Coordinates of C-alpha atoms in Angstrom, one line a residue:
X299 CA 90.8 102.7 89.8
X300 CA 91.1 101.3 86.3
X301 CA 94.4 100.4 84.8
X302 CA 95.6 101.3 81.3
X303 CA 94.7 98.4 79.0
X304 CA 96.0 99.9 75.8
X305 CA 99.2 98.6 74.2
X306 CA 101.9 100.5 72.5
X307 CA 102.8 98.3 69.5
X308 CA 104.8 99.1 66.4
X309 CA 103.7 96.9 63.6
X310 CA 105.2 97.4 60.1
X311 CA 102.7 95.8 57.7
X312 CA 104.9 96.5 54.6
X313 CA 107.9 94.6 55.9
X314 CA 105.7 91.7 57.1
X315 CA 103.9 91.4 53.8
X316 CA 107.1 91.6 51.7
X317 CA 108.8 88.9 53.9
X318 CA 105.8 86.6 53.7
X319 CA 105.5 87.0 49.9
X320 CA 109.2 86.2 49.5
X321 CA 108.9 83.1 51.6
X322 CA 105.9 82.0 49.5
X323 CA 107.8 82.5 46.3
X324 CA 110.8 80.5 47.6
X325 CA 108.6 77.6 48.6
X326 CA 106.9 77.6 45.3
X327 CA 110.2 77.6 43.4
X328 CA 111.5 74.6 45.4
X329 CA 108.2 72.8 44.9
X330 CA 108.3 73.3 41.1
X331 CA 112.0 72.2 40.9
X332 CA 111.1 69.0 42.7
X333 CA 108.3 68.1 40.3
X334 CA 108.5 66.6 36.8
X335 CA 106.9 68.5 33.9
X336 CA 103.9 66.3 33.7
X337 CA 100.2 67.1 33.7
X338 CA 100.0 65.8 37.3
X339 CA 103.0 68.0 38.3
X340 CA 101.5 71.0 36.6
X341 CA 98.2 70.5 38.4
X342 CA 99.9 70.1 41.7
X343 CA 101.9 73.2 41.1
X344 CA 98.8 75.2 40.3
X345 CA 97.1 73.9 43.4
X346 CA 100.0 74.9 45.5
X347 CA 99.9 78.4 44.0
X348 CA 96.2 78.7 44.8
X349 CA 96.7 77.4 48.3
X350 CA 99.5 79.7 49.1
X351 CA 97.7 82.6 47.6
X352 CA 94.7 82.0 49.9
X353 CA 97.0 81.7 52.9
X354 CA 98.7 85.0 51.9
X355 CA 95.4 86.7 51.3
X356 CA 94.1 85.6 54.7
X357 CA 97.2 86.7 56.4
X358 CA 97.0 90.2 54.7
X359 CA 93.4 90.6 55.9
X360 CA 94.5 89.7 59.4
X361 CA 97.3 92.3 59.3
X362 CA 95.0 95.0 58.1
X363 CA 92.4 94.1 60.8
X364 CA 95.1 94.1 63.5
X365 CA 96.4 97.5 62.5
X366 CA 92.9 98.9 62.3
X367 CA 92.3 97.6 65.8
X368 CA 95.5 99.3 67.0
X369 CA 94.4 102.6 65.4
X370 CA 91.1 102.4 67.2
X371 CA 92.9 101.8 70.5
X372 CA 94.7 105.1 70.8
X373 CA 92.5 106.5 73.6
X374 CA 94.9 106.8 76.5
X375 CA 92.2 107.9 79.0
X376 CA 88.6 107.0 78.7
X377 CA 85.9 109.1 80.4
X378 CA 84.9 105.9 82.3
X379 CA 88.5 105.4 83.6
X380 CA 89.6 106.8 86.9
X381 CA 93.4 107.4 87.2
X382 CA 95.2 108.3 90.3
X383 CA 98.1 109.0 88.0
X384 CA 98.8 108.3 84.4
X385 CA 102.0 109.6 82.8
X386 CA 103.5 109.0 79.3
X387 CA 107.1 110.1 79.0
X388 CA 108.3 111.7 75.8
X389 CA 111.6 113.0 74.5
X390 CA 111.8 116.8 75.1
X391 CA 111.8 119.1 72.1
X392 CA 114.3 121.9 71.7
X393 CA 111.7 124.6 72.3
X394 CA 112.6 125.4 75.9
X395 CA 116.1 127.0 75.5
X396 CA 118.7 127.0 78.2
X397 CA 117.5 129.7 80.6
X398 CA 115.5 129.1 83.8
X399 CA 117.3 125.9 84.6
X400 CA 115.5 125.4 87.9
X401 CA 112.2 125.4 86.0
X402 CA 113.0 123.6 82.7
X403 CA 111.4 120.1 82.6
X404 CA 113.7 117.2 83.8
X405 CA 111.5 115.1 81.6
X406 CA 108.8 115.8 79.1
X407 CA 105.5 114.1 78.5
X408 CA 101.8 114.2 79.2
X409 CA 99.7 113.0 82.1
X410 CA 96.3 112.6 83.6
X411 CA 94.9 112.5 87.1
X412 CA 91.3 112.1 88.3
X413 CA 91.8 112.4 92.1
X414 CA 93.3 115.8 92.6
X415 CA 90.1 117.6 93.6
X416 CA 86.8 116.9 95.4
X417 CA 83.6 117.0 93.4
X418 CA 82.3 120.0 95.4
X419 CA 85.3 122.1 94.4
X420 CA 84.9 121.2 90.7
X421 CA 81.2 122.0 90.9
X422 CA 82.0 125.5 92.3
X423 CA 84.4 126.1 89.4
X424 CA 81.7 125.1 86.9
X425 CA 79.3 127.5 88.6
X426 CA 81.8 130.3 88.3
X427 CA 82.1 129.7 84.6
X428 CA 78.4 129.6 84.0
X429 CA 77.8 132.7 86.2
X430 CA 80.3 134.8 84.3
X431 CA 79.2 133.6 80.8
X432 CA 75.6 134.6 81.5
X433 CA 76.8 138.2 80.8
X434 CA 78.1 137.4 77.4
X435 CA 78.6 134.5 75.0
X436 CA 80.1 134.1 71.6
X437 CA 77.9 134.1 68.5
X438 CA 80.1 131.2 67.4
X439 CA 80.8 127.9 69.1
X440 CA 83.5 129.0 71.6
X441 CA 83.0 131.3 74.6
X442 CA 86.0 132.4 76.7
X443 CA 86.1 133.8 80.2
X444 CA 89.4 135.1 81.7
X445 CA 89.0 136.0 85.3
X446 CA 92.4 137.7 85.4
X447 CA 91.9 140.2 82.6
X448 CA 88.1 140.2 82.7
X449 CA 87.9 139.2 79.0
X450 CA 84.6 137.6 78.1
X451 CA 83.4 136.6 74.6
X452 CA 80.4 138.6 73.6
X453 CA 78.9 138.0 70.1
X454 CA 81.8 138.5 67.7
X455 CA 84.1 140.4 70.1
X456 CA 85.3 140.6 73.7
X457 CA 84.1 142.7 76.6
X458 CA 85.4 143.3 80.1
X459 CA 83.1 141.5 82.5
X460 CA 84.2 143.7 85.4
X461 CA 83.1 146.8 83.5
X462 CA 79.6 145.2 82.9
X463 CA 79.3 144.1 86.5
X464 CA 82.1 144.8 89.0
X465 CA 80.5 142.6 91.7
X466 CA 79.8 139.5 89.5
X467 CA 82.3 137.5 91.6
X468 CA 83.0 137.7 95.3
X469 CA 85.9 136.7 97.5
X470 CA 84.8 133.0 97.8
X471 CA 84.8 132.7 94.0
X472 CA 88.4 133.9 93.8
X473 CA 89.5 131.8 96.7
X474 CA 88.3 128.5 95.2
X475 CA 89.8 129.5 91.8
X476 CA 93.2 130.2 93.4
X477 CA 93.0 127.0 95.4
X478 CA 92.5 125.0 92.3
X479 CA 95.2 126.8 90.4
X480 CA 97.7 126.3 93.2
X481 CA 97.1 122.6 93.5
X482 CA 97.7 122.2 89.8
X483 CA 100.8 124.2 89.9
X484 CA 102.3 122.2 92.7
X485 CA 101.3 118.9 91.0
X486 CA 103.1 120.0 87.8
X487 CA 106.2 121.0 89.6
X488 CA 106.4 117.6 91.3
X489 CA 105.6 115.6 88.2
X490 CA 108.2 117.4 86.0
X491 CA 110.8 117.5 88.9
X492 CA 111.2 121.3 89.0
X493 CA 111.5 123.9 91.7
X494 CA 108.0 125.2 92.3
X495 CA 109.3 128.5 93.5
X496 CA 110.3 129.2 89.9
X497 CA 107.0 128.1 88.3
X498 CA 104.5 130.9 87.6
X499 CA 101.0 131.2 86.4
X500 CA 100.8 132.9 83.0
X501 CA 98.3 134.1 80.5
X502 CA 96.1 133.1 78.8
X503 CA 94.4 131.1 81.6
X504 CA 90.7 130.9 81.0
X505 CA 87.4 129.1 81.2
X506 CA 86.0 127.8 77.9
X507 CA 82.5 126.7 76.8
X508 CA 82.3 124.9 73.5
X509 CA 79.2 123.8 71.5
X510 CA 78.4 123.0 67.9
X511 CA 77.3 126.5 66.8
X512 CA 79.1 127.4 63.5
X513 CA 82.2 129.7 64.0
X514 CA 81.8 133.4 63.4
X515 CA 85.4 134.5 64.0
X516 CA 88.8 132.9 64.2
X517 CA 88.5 132.7 67.9
X518 CA 85.7 130.2 67.5
X519 CA 87.9 127.8 65.5
X520 CA 89.4 125.9 68.4
X521 CA 90.0 122.7 66.5
X522 CA 93.2 123.6 64.6
X523 CA 96.4 121.6 65.6
X524 CA 98.9 123.8 67.4
X525 CA 101.9 123.8 69.7
X526 CA 101.4 125.9 72.9
X527 CA 105.0 126.9 73.2
X528 CA 105.0 128.3 69.7
X529 CA 101.6 129.9 69.9
X530 CA 102.2 131.5 73.3
X531 CA 105.9 132.3 74.0
X532 CA 105.2 132.3 77.7
X533 CA 104.0 128.7 78.0
X534 CA 106.2 126.0 79.4
X535 CA 103.6 123.8 81.0
X536 CA 99.9 123.4 80.0
X537 CA 97.0 122.0 82.0
X538 CA 93.3 121.5 81.5
X539 CA 90.7 120.9 84.2
X540 CA 87.6 119.4 82.7
X541 CA 84.2 120.6 84.0
X542 CA 81.9 118.2 82.1
X543 CA 81.8 114.6 80.9
X544 CA 82.4 113.4 77.4
X545 CA 79.3 111.4 76.1
X546 CA 77.2 112.5 79.1
X547 CA 77.2 116.3 78.6
X548 CA 78.5 116.5 75.0
X549 CA 79.8 114.4 72.1
X550 CA 82.9 115.3 70.1
X551 CA 85.2 117.6 72.0
X552 CA 87.9 115.1 72.8
X553 CA 91.5 116.2 73.2
X554 CA 93.9 114.8 70.6
X555 CA 97.7 114.7 70.8
X556 CA 99.1 114.7 67.3
X557 CA 101.9 112.1 67.3
X558 CA 104.0 110.8 64.4
X559 CA 102.3 107.5 63.8
X560 CA 98.8 108.1 65.3
X561 CA 96.9 110.5 67.4
X562 CA 96.5 109.8 71.1
X563 CA 93.1 110.8 72.7
X564 CA 92.0 112.0 76.1
X565 CA 88.3 111.9 76.8
X566 CA 87.1 114.7 79.2
X567 CA 85.9 113.6 82.6
X568 CA 84.4 115.9 85.3
X569 CA 87.3 116.8 87.6
X570 CA 90.0 115.3 85.4
X571 CA 93.2 117.2 85.0
X572 CA 95.2 116.7 81.9
X573 CA 98.7 118.2 81.9
X574 CA 101.7 118.3 79.6
X575 CA 104.9 120.1 78.6
X576 CA 104.0 122.8 76.1
X577 CA 106.7 122.1 73.4
X578 CA 106.6 120.4 70.0
X579 CA 106.4 117.0 71.6
X580 CA 102.8 117.7 72.5
X581 CA 101.2 119.2 69.4
X582 CA 97.5 118.9 69.9
X583 CA 94.0 120.0 69.1
X584 CA 90.4 119.8 70.4
X585 CA 87.9 117.8 68.3
X586 CA 84.9 119.9 67.2
X587 CA 81.9 119.4 69.6
X588 CA 79.1 117.6 67.9
X589 CA 76.3 118.0 70.5
X590 CA 75.9 119.4 74.0
X591 CA 78.2 121.8 75.8
X592 CA 81.8 121.2 76.9
X593 CA 83.2 123.2 79.8
X594 CA 86.9 123.3 80.8
X595 CA 89.5 125.5 82.5
X596 CA 92.9 126.0 80.8
X597 CA 95.7 126.8 83.3
X598 CA 99.1 127.7 81.9
X599 CA 102.5 128.1 83.6
X600 CA 105.7 129.8 82.7
X601 CA 109.3 129.7 83.8
X602 CA 109.9 133.4 82.9
X603 CA 108.8 135.6 85.7
X604 CA 108.2 138.6 83.4
X605 CA 105.3 136.7 81.9
X606 CA 103.7 135.8 85.3
X607 CA 100.3 137.0 86.3
X608 CA 98.6 137.6 89.6
X609 CA 95.7 135.6 90.9
X610 CA 92.3 137.2 90.1
X611 CA 90.8 139.4 92.8
X612 CA 94.2 140.4 94.1

């Protein structure tokens, strides 16, 4: 298992540069005061100005390069990393209200795990997505399959996959899907220290297939920053199970958290689960896919039982 090598550093270049410039000016003033107004003194003063200017310029370049390096180091989970558990704690937003106290997060944040499932189970999930999407497919770059409602992207609209083929999935498909969902639900309850009896699956929960085909409808424009709790009233916790590998199966398509000072990135990895509280502390978006095909499963959870949904096939 890899360890997180990135650093969380706050570096204010404006303050540093102003402080350095002030120090340079003070030194120069003292130097000028101590010298007589002679040609030699004037030459020495000019030389000192030039020397300090060069030092200041080099320091400024160093600061810019350092900050640029930090900006490039915002990937919190590389595709090549393997995490048993990675969690970044954040202050909770006020988006959750005061109801459902047994389900409200005791802490907020975002996490990643790469060891929750065996490869064979993830492969079955990918096969379910591919099997269902063979009966449809968006004319834009985003195809959605919801096993609960039967909604499937088809050209520029949605159809009901169970109307097209009521026997497309069998009991074994629904069993593995439910097994995966339940493992994620229990993991989220444990991570956020809530009573799992009060945590319910909610909609939309769906498979997605993304590629670089130009969008044809608003449903194809998946890259806009948003907050799940605001977009979907039912959401309290969001999770994603990745069914393909960044760089191997597709490029682009990374997951970005939009933070105050810089974005934080998660690179999809086959079998990786990314999970987070659904409020304003975790505003996010998916980068547009450049090449290849990106598969994932979004699994969402609510604290409000009226928004709960049954497992598919029930």
